[in-house]
Amino acid sequence: MIHTFHARNYGCLVDTEATLTPLHAFIGPNDSGKSTLLHGMRTVVQFAGSRFQQDDERRWTPFDPYFPAQPPSHEPPRDPHGILLECGVDGGWYAIKTGPRGLEERAGEQRSNDWSAGYEPSTTPRHWEALSKLSQSNGRWDRQILRQLRQARLVRFDPDALREPSGLIPETQPVGFLDDRGHGLAGIYFAIRNRNDDAFSRIVDDVRRHFPTIKGLRVKAVTSSKVVLEVELVNGARVEAGRLSEGLLYYLAFAALRYLDPVSLLLVEEPENGLHPARIAEVVRILRAIVEESGTQVLMATHSPLVVNELKPDEVSVVTRTPEEGTRVKRIKDTPDFEARSQVYALGELWIAYANGEDEAPLLEGTEP
């Protein structure tokens, strides 16, 4: 699990630190850096467990890591301090850097003697000078650290993507979405039904409870290799995915997350989108169950006080941004007068009551709104 995350010169994260819990939410104004925090954590986990490559159109896969290309050698570096992404995990820490040669030695000197001064090159394009730093045990790399960073999944579901027909997932392949937006949902449900019929039945029972007009859920073949979702209503009518409500599609996507192949880090952007307020609490319960059942760490960026109401004080951090300092992160329980205010307000209500949507000064400085 990632306990702490630090980013330097990564997008709007000039010099940003965050303390995390197994289930954690970032709240704050628009354009404060919440999504950039999630993207930075996904990037460092991708480096730890795999690599970035360029396709024929010179796009980065599996996603854009936001690392800028360095200028030609005859020009000075665009940033003399380089980019740093690092995270503290159980038993150690892991980091990647880009920048001029020689910065790695200075970074090593900042650490205690308990940590390795050695560096292991990452699998990066040649114009990135990226370095990995791991704790050592008896002169060998501690792979326990890398196992905590084996894979990340980011979702920002889009109803049009969730409606699309999808291919079948072979038994030998892991079950997961094809991209961040949620393409492949129908294929995922086909796999869930075939590999774990009890899981499929549990999801259908939950759907019936939360959507009383629905009798059943089907995965319908439209070609020999493509399937779509379809629901049967209590009146016998059948509705294909193209006509399903956005709220139901979002709910089905979150319900499926619980049964995908586990990852070490699940990143969720605005889980409240498209959901009725009564469904938001259920989605947060699903995310908490993922943490408890699979050990996956779940981090969210949200604008919903209803999401925040389902969390504990140490599970919420306020994110703000200024032109001078960039993005700053502060746990809501560390804000002034929190104990007194929390006696009056639920957690999400406290945020809304003392938020101005710009710098959150009433909340962070202990002033009245």
PDB file of C-alpha atoms in Angstrom, residues 96-356:
ATOM      1  CA  ILE A  96      11.322   7.677 -10.465  1.00  0.00           C
ATOM      2  CA  LYS A  97      13.139  10.789 -11.649  1.00  0.00           C
ATOM      3  CA  THR A  98      13.817  12.641 -14.842  1.00  0.00           C
ATOM      4  CA  GLY A  99      16.306  15.439 -15.271  1.00  0.00           C
ATOM      5  CA  PRO A 100      19.976  16.269 -15.767  1.00  0.00           C
ATOM      6  CA  ARG A 101      22.587  13.664 -14.909  1.00  0.00           C
ATOM      7  CA  GLY A 102      23.980  13.972 -11.418  1.00  0.00           C
ATOM      8  CA  LEU A 103      20.686  14.653  -9.674  1.00  0.00           C
ATOM      9  CA  GLU A 104      20.478  11.019  -8.612  1.00  0.00           C
ATOM     10  CA  GLU A 105      23.557  11.330  -6.398  1.00  0.00           C
ATOM     11  CA  ARG A 106      22.174  14.387  -4.641  1.00  0.00           C
ATOM     12  CA  ALA A 107      18.853  12.639  -4.109  1.00  0.00           C
ATOM     13  CA  GLY A 108      20.637   9.636  -2.612  1.00  0.00           C
ATOM     14  CA  GLU A 109      22.475  11.828  -0.136  1.00  0.00           C
ATOM     15  CA  GLN A 110      19.189  13.118   1.225  1.00  0.00           C
ATOM     16  CA  ARG A 111      18.218   9.660   2.453  1.00  0.00           C
ATOM     17  CA  SER A 112      19.417   7.945   5.606  1.00  0.00           C
ATOM     18  CA  ASN A 113      22.100   5.255   5.552  1.00  0.00           C
ATOM     19  CA  ASP A 114      19.388   2.624   5.856  1.00  0.00           C
ATOM     20  CA  TRP A 115      18.533   3.187   2.206  1.00  0.00           C
ATOM     21  CA  SER A 116      20.397   2.109  -0.877  1.00  0.00           C
ATOM     22  CA  ALA A 117      22.472   4.674  -2.725  1.00  0.00           C
ATOM     23  CA  GLY A 118      22.174   2.509  -5.844  1.00  0.00           C
ATOM     24  CA  TYR A 119      19.783   3.057  -8.709  1.00  0.00           C
ATOM     25  CA  GLU A 120      18.111   0.748 -11.142  1.00  0.00           C
ATOM     26  CA  PRO A 121      17.340   2.229 -14.586  1.00  0.00           C
ATOM     27  CA  SER A 122      13.695   2.124 -15.597  1.00  0.00           C
ATOM     28  CA  THR A 123      12.522   0.937 -19.003  1.00  0.00           C
ATOM     29  CA  THR A 124      11.982   4.393 -20.470  1.00  0.00           C
ATOM     30  CA  PRO A 125      12.627   6.159 -23.767  1.00  0.00           C
ATOM     31  CA  ARG A 126      16.207   7.341 -24.174  1.00  0.00           C
ATOM     32  CA  HIS A 127      15.393  11.021 -23.694  1.00  0.00           C
ATOM     33  CA  TRP A 128      13.986  10.287 -20.230  1.00  0.00           C
ATOM     34  CA  GLU A 129      16.571   9.970 -17.535  1.00  0.00           C
ATOM     35  CA  ALA A 130      14.332   8.047 -15.161  1.00  0.00           C
ATOM     36  CA  LEU A 131      15.628   6.182 -12.135  1.00  0.00           C
ATOM     37  CA  SER A 132      14.102   3.762  -9.668  1.00  0.00           C
ATOM     38  CA  LYS A 133      15.120   3.699  -6.027  1.00  0.00           C
ATOM     39  CA  LEU A 134      14.403   0.724  -3.805  1.00  0.00           C
ATOM     40  CA  SER A 135      15.312  -0.286  -0.295  1.00  0.00           C
ATOM     41  CA  GLN A 136      17.906  -3.054  -0.001  1.00  0.00           C
ATOM     42  CA  SER A 137      18.104  -6.098   2.228  1.00  0.00           C
ATOM     43  CA  ASN A 138      21.470  -7.862   2.439  1.00  0.00           C
ATOM     44  CA  GLY A 139      22.563  -6.287  -0.832  1.00  0.00           C
ATOM     45  CA  ARG A 140      19.553  -7.455  -2.842  1.00  0.00           C
ATOM     46  CA  TRP A 141      16.581  -5.504  -4.173  1.00  0.00           C
ATOM     47  CA  ASP A 142      13.564  -5.917  -1.958  1.00  0.00           C
ATOM     48  CA  ARG A 143      10.885  -7.236  -4.319  1.00  0.00           C
ATOM     49  CA  GLN A 144       8.279  -6.936  -1.596  1.00  0.00           C
ATOM     50  CA  ILE A 145       8.162  -3.236  -2.414  1.00  0.00           C
ATOM     51  CA  LEU A 146       7.510  -3.848  -6.092  1.00  0.00           C
ATOM     52  CA  ARG A 147       4.743  -6.328  -5.292  1.00  0.00           C
ATOM     53  CA  GLN A 148       2.863  -3.479  -3.623  1.00  0.00           C
ATOM     54  CA  LEU A 149       3.109  -1.488  -6.869  1.00  0.00           C
ATOM     55  CA  ARG A 150       2.398  -4.251  -9.344  1.00  0.00           C
ATOM     56  CA  GLN A 151      -0.429  -2.602 -11.303  1.00  0.00           C
ATOM     57  CA  ALA A 152      -2.792   0.381 -11.259  1.00  0.00           C
ATOM     58  CA  ARG A 153      -6.240   0.794 -12.776  1.00  0.00           C
ATOM     59  CA  LEU A 154      -7.813   4.218 -13.360  1.00  0.00           C
ATOM     60  CA  VAL A 155     -11.502   4.627 -14.200  1.00  0.00           C
ATOM     61  CA  ARG A 156     -13.464   7.696 -15.273  1.00  0.00           C
ATOM     62  CA  PHE A 157     -16.505   5.978 -16.672  1.00  0.00           C
ATOM     63  CA  ASP A 158     -18.309   7.301 -19.725  1.00  0.00           C
ATOM     64  CA  PRO A 159     -21.840   5.996 -20.469  1.00  0.00           C
ATOM     65  CA  ASP A 160     -21.267   5.843 -24.239  1.00  0.00           C
ATOM     66  CA  ALA A 161     -18.228   3.630 -23.680  1.00  0.00           C
ATOM     67  CA  LEU A 162     -20.130   1.424 -21.235  1.00  0.00           C
ATOM     68  CA  ARG A 163     -22.905   0.873 -23.812  1.00  0.00           C
ATOM     69  CA  GLU A 164     -20.588  -0.311 -26.577  1.00  0.00           C
ATOM     70  CA  PRO A 165     -20.605  -3.974 -27.667  1.00  0.00           C
ATOM     71  CA  SER A 166     -17.417  -5.736 -26.657  1.00  0.00           C
ATOM     72  CA  GLY A 167     -15.432  -8.837 -27.437  1.00  0.00           C
ATOM     73  CA  LEU A 168     -15.206 -11.942 -25.300  1.00  0.00           C
ATOM     74  CA  ILE A 169     -12.430 -12.373 -22.746  1.00  0.00           C
ATOM     75  CA  PRO A 170     -10.620 -15.724 -23.117  1.00  0.00           C
ATOM     76  CA  GLU A 171     -10.262 -17.831 -19.989  1.00  0.00           C
ATOM     77  CA  THR A 172      -6.503 -17.353 -20.055  1.00  0.00           C
ATOM     78  CA  GLN A 173      -6.685 -13.538 -19.961  1.00  0.00           C
ATOM     79  CA  PRO A 174      -7.295 -11.263 -16.962  1.00  0.00           C
ATOM     80  CA  VAL A 175     -10.681  -9.643 -16.571  1.00  0.00           C
ATOM     81  CA  GLY A 176     -10.578  -5.873 -16.863  1.00  0.00           C
ATOM     82  CA  PHE A 177     -11.768  -2.832 -18.782  1.00  0.00           C
ATOM     83  CA  LEU A 178     -10.141  -2.004 -22.104  1.00  0.00           C
ATOM     84  CA  ASP A 179      -9.536   1.632 -21.131  1.00  0.00           C
ATOM     85  CA  ASP A 180     -10.234   4.262 -18.474  1.00  0.00           C
ATOM     86  CA  ARG A 181     -13.675   5.102 -19.871  1.00  0.00           C
ATOM     87  CA  GLY A 182     -15.078   1.608 -19.403  1.00  0.00           C
ATOM     88  CA  HIS A 183     -15.035  -0.019 -22.837  1.00  0.00           C
ATOM     89  CA  GLY A 184     -15.528  -3.758 -22.528  1.00  0.00           C
ATOM     90  CA  LEU A 185     -18.235  -3.803 -19.829  1.00  0.00           C
ATOM     91  CA  ALA A 186     -20.383  -6.415 -21.604  1.00  0.00           C
ATOM     92  CA  GLY A 187     -17.390  -8.730 -22.064  1.00  0.00           C
ATOM     93  CA  ILE A 188     -16.583  -8.349 -18.379  1.00  0.00           C
ATOM     94  CA  TYR A 189     -20.080  -9.462 -17.400  1.00  0.00           C
ATOM     95  CA  PHE A 190     -19.828 -12.413 -19.775  1.00  0.00           C
ATOM     96  CA  ALA A 191     -16.611 -13.437 -18.013  1.00  0.00           C
ATOM     97  CA  ILE A 192     -18.062 -12.886 -14.525  1.00  0.00           C
ATOM     98  CA  ARG A 193     -21.062 -15.051 -15.349  1.00  0.00           C
ATOM     99  CA  ASN A 194     -18.950 -17.848 -16.828  1.00  0.00           C
ATOM    100  CA  ARG A 195     -16.217 -17.849 -14.191  1.00  0.00           C
ATOM    101  CA  ASN A 196     -18.250 -17.121 -11.057  1.00  0.00           C
ATOM    102  CA  ASP A 197     -21.970 -17.647 -11.366  1.00  0.00           C
ATOM    103  CA  ASP A 198     -22.499 -16.742  -7.694  1.00  0.00           C
ATOM    104  CA  ALA A 199     -20.918 -13.341  -8.286  1.00  0.00           C
ATOM    105  CA  PHE A 200     -23.185 -12.695 -11.269  1.00  0.00           C
ATOM    106  CA  SER A 201     -26.228 -13.676  -9.205  1.00  0.00           C
ATOM    107  CA  ARG A 202     -25.189 -11.355  -6.371  1.00  0.00           C
ATOM    108  CA  ILE A 203     -24.884  -8.430  -8.783  1.00  0.00           C
ATOM    109  CA  VAL A 204     -28.314  -9.169 -10.272  1.00  0.00           C
ATOM    110  CA  ASP A 205     -29.854  -9.315  -6.783  1.00  0.00           C
ATOM    111  CA  ASP A 206     -28.279  -5.948  -5.929  1.00  0.00           C
ATOM    112  CA  VAL A 207     -29.523  -4.424  -9.181  1.00  0.00           C
ATOM    113  CA  ARG A 208     -33.063  -5.620  -8.456  1.00  0.00           C
ATOM    114  CA  ARG A 209     -32.908  -4.109  -4.982  1.00  0.00           C
ATOM    115  CA  HIS A 210     -31.677  -0.713  -6.161  1.00  0.00           C
ATOM    116  CA  PHE A 211     -33.618  -0.584  -9.442  1.00  0.00           C
ATOM    117  CA  PRO A 212     -37.083  -2.066  -8.690  1.00  0.00           C
ATOM    118  CA  THR A 213     -38.280  -2.007 -12.331  1.00  0.00           C
ATOM    119  CA  ILE A 214     -35.565  -4.495 -13.354  1.00  0.00           C
ATOM    120  CA  LYS A 215     -36.127  -8.239 -13.221  1.00  0.00           C
ATOM    121  CA  GLY A 216     -32.896  -9.580 -14.698  1.00  0.00           C
ATOM    122  CA  LEU A 217     -29.599  -8.887 -16.463  1.00  0.00           C
ATOM    123  CA  ARG A 218     -28.490 -10.645 -19.642  1.00  0.00           C
ATOM    124  CA  VAL A 219     -25.346 -10.718 -21.769  1.00  0.00           C
ATOM    125  CA  LYS A 220     -26.581 -10.972 -25.339  1.00  0.00           C
ATOM    126  CA  ALA A 221     -24.490 -12.100 -28.310  1.00  0.00           C
ATOM    127  CA  VAL A 222     -24.846  -9.768 -31.310  1.00  0.00           C
ATOM    128  CA  THR A 223     -22.202 -11.523 -33.457  1.00  0.00           C
ATOM    129  CA  SER A 224     -20.123 -14.660 -33.039  1.00  0.00           C
ATOM    130  CA  SER A 225     -17.539 -12.591 -31.137  1.00  0.00           C
ATOM    131  CA  LYS A 226     -19.406  -9.541 -29.749  1.00  0.00           C
ATOM    132  CA  VAL A 227     -21.783  -9.202 -26.794  1.00  0.00           C
ATOM    133  CA  VAL A 228     -23.921  -6.407 -25.328  1.00  0.00           C
ATOM    134  CA  LEU A 229     -25.718  -5.958 -22.042  1.00  0.00           C
ATOM    135  CA  GLU A 230     -29.475  -6.237 -21.864  1.00  0.00           C
ATOM    136  CA  VAL A 231     -31.916  -5.966 -18.958  1.00  0.00           C
ATOM    137  CA  GLU A 232     -35.340  -7.508 -18.587  1.00  0.00           C
ATOM    138  CA  LEU A 233     -37.970  -5.374 -16.895  1.00  0.00           C
ATOM    139  CA  VAL A 234     -40.595  -6.728 -14.512  1.00  0.00           C
ATOM    140  CA  ASN A 235     -43.227  -6.179 -17.229  1.00  0.00           C
ATOM    141  CA  GLY A 236     -41.323  -8.514 -19.556  1.00  0.00           C
ATOM    142  CA  ALA A 237     -39.825  -5.855 -21.844  1.00  0.00           C
ATOM    143  CA  ARG A 238     -36.162  -6.105 -22.755  1.00  0.00           C
ATOM    144  CA  VAL A 239     -33.889  -3.074 -23.000  1.00  0.00           C
ATOM    145  CA  GLU A 240     -30.500  -3.183 -24.724  1.00  0.00           C
ATOM    146  CA  ALA A 241     -27.481  -1.244 -23.523  1.00  0.00           C
ATOM    147  CA  GLY A 242     -28.011   1.546 -26.040  1.00  0.00           C
ATOM    148  CA  ARG A 243     -31.220   2.519 -24.241  1.00  0.00           C
ATOM    149  CA  LEU A 244     -30.174   1.881 -20.644  1.00  0.00           C
ATOM    150  CA  SER A 245     -30.078   4.829 -18.251  1.00  0.00           C
ATOM    151  CA  GLU A 246     -26.710   6.341 -17.428  1.00  0.00           C
ATOM    152  CA  GLY A 247     -27.296   5.725 -13.725  1.00  0.00           C
ATOM    153  CA  LEU A 248     -27.788   1.989 -14.261  1.00  0.00           C
ATOM    154  CA  LEU A 249     -24.722   1.763 -16.509  1.00  0.00           C
ATOM    155  CA  TYR A 250     -22.554   3.543 -13.938  1.00  0.00           C
ATOM    156  CA  TYR A 251     -23.847   1.250 -11.206  1.00  0.00           C
ATOM    157  CA  LEU A 252     -23.122  -1.872 -13.281  1.00  0.00           C
ATOM    158  CA  ALA A 253     -19.599  -0.623 -13.972  1.00  0.00           C
ATOM    159  CA  PHE A 254     -18.839  -0.062 -10.282  1.00  0.00           C
ATOM    160  CA  ALA A 255     -20.434  -3.378  -9.311  1.00  0.00           C
ATOM    161  CA  ALA A 256     -18.156  -5.146 -11.811  1.00  0.00           C
ATOM    162  CA  LEU A 257     -15.010  -3.596 -10.285  1.00  0.00           C
ATOM    163  CA  ARG A 258     -15.331  -5.929  -7.327  1.00  0.00           C
ATOM    164  CA  TYR A 259     -14.861  -8.979  -9.563  1.00  0.00           C
ATOM    165  CA  LEU A 260     -12.076  -7.833 -11.893  1.00  0.00           C
ATOM    166  CA  ASP A 261      -8.576  -9.231 -11.607  1.00  0.00           C
ATOM    167  CA  PRO A 262      -7.143  -7.404  -8.574  1.00  0.00           C
ATOM    168  CA  VAL A 263      -4.614  -4.593  -8.876  1.00  0.00           C
ATOM    169  CA  SER A 264      -2.576  -2.906  -6.181  1.00  0.00           C
ATOM    170  CA  LEU A 265      -4.054   0.537  -6.873  1.00  0.00           C
ATOM    171  CA  LEU A 266      -7.528   1.524  -8.112  1.00  0.00           C
ATOM    172  CA  LEU A 267      -7.954   5.200  -9.008  1.00  0.00           C
ATOM    173  CA  VAL A 268     -11.480   6.564  -9.469  1.00  0.00           C
ATOM    174  CA  GLU A 269     -12.363   9.968 -10.877  1.00  0.00           C
ATOM    175  CA  GLU A 270     -15.694  11.404  -9.680  1.00  0.00           C
ATOM    176  CA  PRO A 271     -17.518   8.201  -8.671  1.00  0.00           C
ATOM    177  CA  GLU A 272     -20.689  10.246  -8.149  1.00  0.00           C
ATOM    178  CA  ASN A 273     -21.166  11.034 -11.857  1.00  0.00           C
ATOM    179  CA  GLY A 274     -24.570  10.059 -13.212  1.00  0.00           C
ATOM    180  CA  LEU A 275     -25.751   8.427  -9.986  1.00  0.00           C
ATOM    181  CA  HIS A 276     -28.845   9.183  -7.950  1.00  0.00           C
ATOM    182  CA  PRO A 277     -27.825  10.415  -4.475  1.00  0.00           C
ATOM    183  CA  ALA A 278     -29.219   7.230  -2.951  1.00  0.00           C
ATOM    184  CA  ARG A 279     -26.839   5.114  -5.081  1.00  0.00           C
ATOM    185  CA  ILE A 280     -23.689   7.027  -4.141  1.00  0.00           C
ATOM    186  CA  ALA A 281     -23.451   5.460  -0.690  1.00  0.00           C
ATOM    187  CA  GLU A 282     -23.746   2.009  -2.254  1.00  0.00           C
ATOM    188  CA  VAL A 283     -20.900   2.743  -4.684  1.00  0.00           C
ATOM    189  CA  VAL A 284     -18.642   3.837  -1.817  1.00  0.00           C
ATOM    190  CA  ARG A 285     -19.554   0.612   0.005  1.00  0.00           C
ATOM    191  CA  ILE A 286     -18.502  -1.329  -3.101  1.00  0.00           C
ATOM    192  CA  LEU A 287     -15.172   0.505  -3.173  1.00  0.00           C
ATOM    193  CA  ARG A 288     -14.616  -0.176   0.528  1.00  0.00           C
ATOM    194  CA  ALA A 289     -15.402  -3.856  -0.037  1.00  0.00           C
ATOM    195  CA  ILE A 290     -12.732  -3.951  -2.770  1.00  0.00           C
ATOM    196  CA  VAL A 291     -10.209  -2.667  -0.214  1.00  0.00           C
ATOM    197  CA  GLU A 292     -11.232  -5.182   2.431  1.00  0.00           C
ATOM    198  CA  GLU A 293     -11.598  -8.232   0.182  1.00  0.00           C
ATOM    199  CA  SER A 294      -8.668  -7.908  -2.217  1.00  0.00           C
ATOM    200  CA  GLY A 295      -6.278  -5.540  -0.440  1.00  0.00           C
ATOM    201  CA  THR A 296      -6.471  -3.100  -3.345  1.00  0.00           C
ATOM    202  CA  GLN A 297      -5.902   0.521  -2.361  1.00  0.00           C
ATOM    203  CA  VAL A 298      -8.683   2.798  -3.676  1.00  0.00           C
ATOM    204  CA  LEU A 299      -8.064   6.519  -4.215  1.00  0.00           C
ATOM    205  CA  MET A 300     -10.753   8.914  -5.472  1.00  0.00           C
ATOM    206  CA  ALA A 301     -11.077  12.460  -6.747  1.00  0.00           C
ATOM    207  CA  THR A 302     -14.560  13.758  -5.994  1.00  0.00           C
ATOM    208  CA  HIS A 303     -16.739  16.857  -5.821  1.00  0.00           C
ATOM    209  CA  SER A 304     -19.564  15.167  -3.945  1.00  0.00           C
ATOM    210  CA  PRO A 305     -20.221  15.765  -0.240  1.00  0.00           C
ATOM    211  CA  LEU A 306     -22.298  12.566  -0.336  1.00  0.00           C
ATOM    212  CA  VAL A 307     -19.164  10.575  -1.168  1.00  0.00           C
ATOM    213  CA  VAL A 308     -17.288  12.327   1.629  1.00  0.00           C
ATOM    214  CA  ASN A 309     -20.108  11.576   4.091  1.00  0.00           C
ATOM    215  CA  GLU A 310     -19.343   7.858   3.671  1.00  0.00           C
ATOM    216  CA  LEU A 311     -15.686   8.288   4.681  1.00  0.00           C
ATOM    217  CA  LYS A 312     -13.747   8.754   7.901  1.00  0.00           C
ATOM    218  CA  PRO A 313     -11.843  11.966   8.714  1.00  0.00           C
ATOM    219  CA  ASP A 314      -8.423  10.429   8.025  1.00  0.00           C
ATOM    220  CA  GLU A 315      -9.684   9.201   4.625  1.00  0.00           C
ATOM    221  CA  VAL A 316     -10.225  12.681   3.160  1.00  0.00           C
ATOM    222  CA  SER A 317      -7.672  15.249   1.984  1.00  0.00           C
ATOM    223  CA  VAL A 318      -8.345  18.789   0.788  1.00  0.00           C
ATOM    224  CA  VAL A 319      -6.480  19.790  -2.379  1.00  0.00           C
ATOM    225  CA  THR A 320      -5.855  23.455  -3.263  1.00  0.00           C
ATOM    226  CA  ARG A 321      -3.581  25.246  -5.720  1.00  0.00           C
ATOM    227  CA  THR A 322      -1.914  28.658  -5.939  1.00  0.00           C
ATOM    228  CA  PRO A 323       0.243  30.099  -8.737  1.00  0.00           C
ATOM    229  CA  GLU A 324       3.151  30.512  -6.327  1.00  0.00           C
ATOM    230  CA  GLU A 325       3.184  27.116  -4.597  1.00  0.00           C
ATOM    231  CA  GLY A 326       1.263  24.848  -6.935  1.00  0.00           C
ATOM    232  CA  THR A 327      -0.879  22.092  -5.465  1.00  0.00           C
ATOM    233  CA  ARG A 328      -1.104  21.556  -1.702  1.00  0.00           C
ATOM    234  CA  VAL A 329      -2.745  18.633   0.111  1.00  0.00           C
ATOM    235  CA  LYS A 330      -4.030  18.691   3.697  1.00  0.00           C
ATOM    236  CA  ARG A 331      -6.035  16.086   5.550  1.00  0.00           C
ATOM    237  CA  ILE A 332      -9.419  17.439   6.538  1.00  0.00           C
ATOM    238  CA  LYS A 333      -8.957  16.245  10.114  1.00  0.00           C
ATOM    239  CA  ASP A 334      -5.913  18.550  10.374  1.00  0.00           C
ATOM    240  CA  THR A 335      -7.857  21.693   9.485  1.00  0.00           C
ATOM    241  CA  PRO A 336      -8.444  24.284  12.256  1.00  0.00           C
ATOM    242  CA  ASP A 337     -11.326  23.666  14.646  1.00  0.00           C
ATOM    243  CA  PHE A 338     -12.050  20.306  13.033  1.00  0.00           C
ATOM    244  CA  GLU A 339     -13.158  18.576  16.233  1.00  0.00           C
ATOM    245  CA  ALA A 340     -15.629  21.315  17.113  1.00  0.00           C
ATOM    246  CA  ARG A 341     -16.938  21.624  13.573  1.00  0.00           C
ATOM    247  CA  SER A 342     -17.335  17.873  13.170  1.00  0.00           C
ATOM    248  CA  GLN A 343     -19.680  17.845  16.157  1.00  0.00           C
ATOM    249  CA  VAL A 344     -22.078  19.975  14.146  1.00  0.00           C
ATOM    250  CA  TYR A 345     -21.618  18.743  10.577  1.00  0.00           C
ATOM    251  CA  ALA A 346     -21.273  15.409   8.830  1.00  0.00           C
ATOM    252  CA  LEU A 347     -17.936  15.252   7.032  1.00  0.00           C
ATOM    253  CA  GLY A 348     -19.238  16.204   3.590  1.00  0.00           C
ATOM    254  CA  GLU A 349     -21.482  18.889   5.035  1.00  0.00           C
ATOM    255  CA  LEU A 350     -18.516  20.381   6.893  1.00  0.00           C
ATOM    256  CA  TRP A 351     -16.620  20.689   3.632  1.00  0.00           C
ATOM    257  CA  ILE A 352     -19.519  22.371   1.851  1.00  0.00           C
ATOM    258  CA  ALA A 353     -20.241  24.686   4.788  1.00  0.00           C
ATOM    259  CA  TYR A 354     -16.660  25.993   4.845  1.00  0.00           C
ATOM    260  CA  ALA A 355     -15.790  25.774   1.128  1.00  0.00           C
ATOM    261  CA  ASN A 356     -15.670  28.751  -1.192  1.00  0.00           C
TER     262      ASN A 356
END
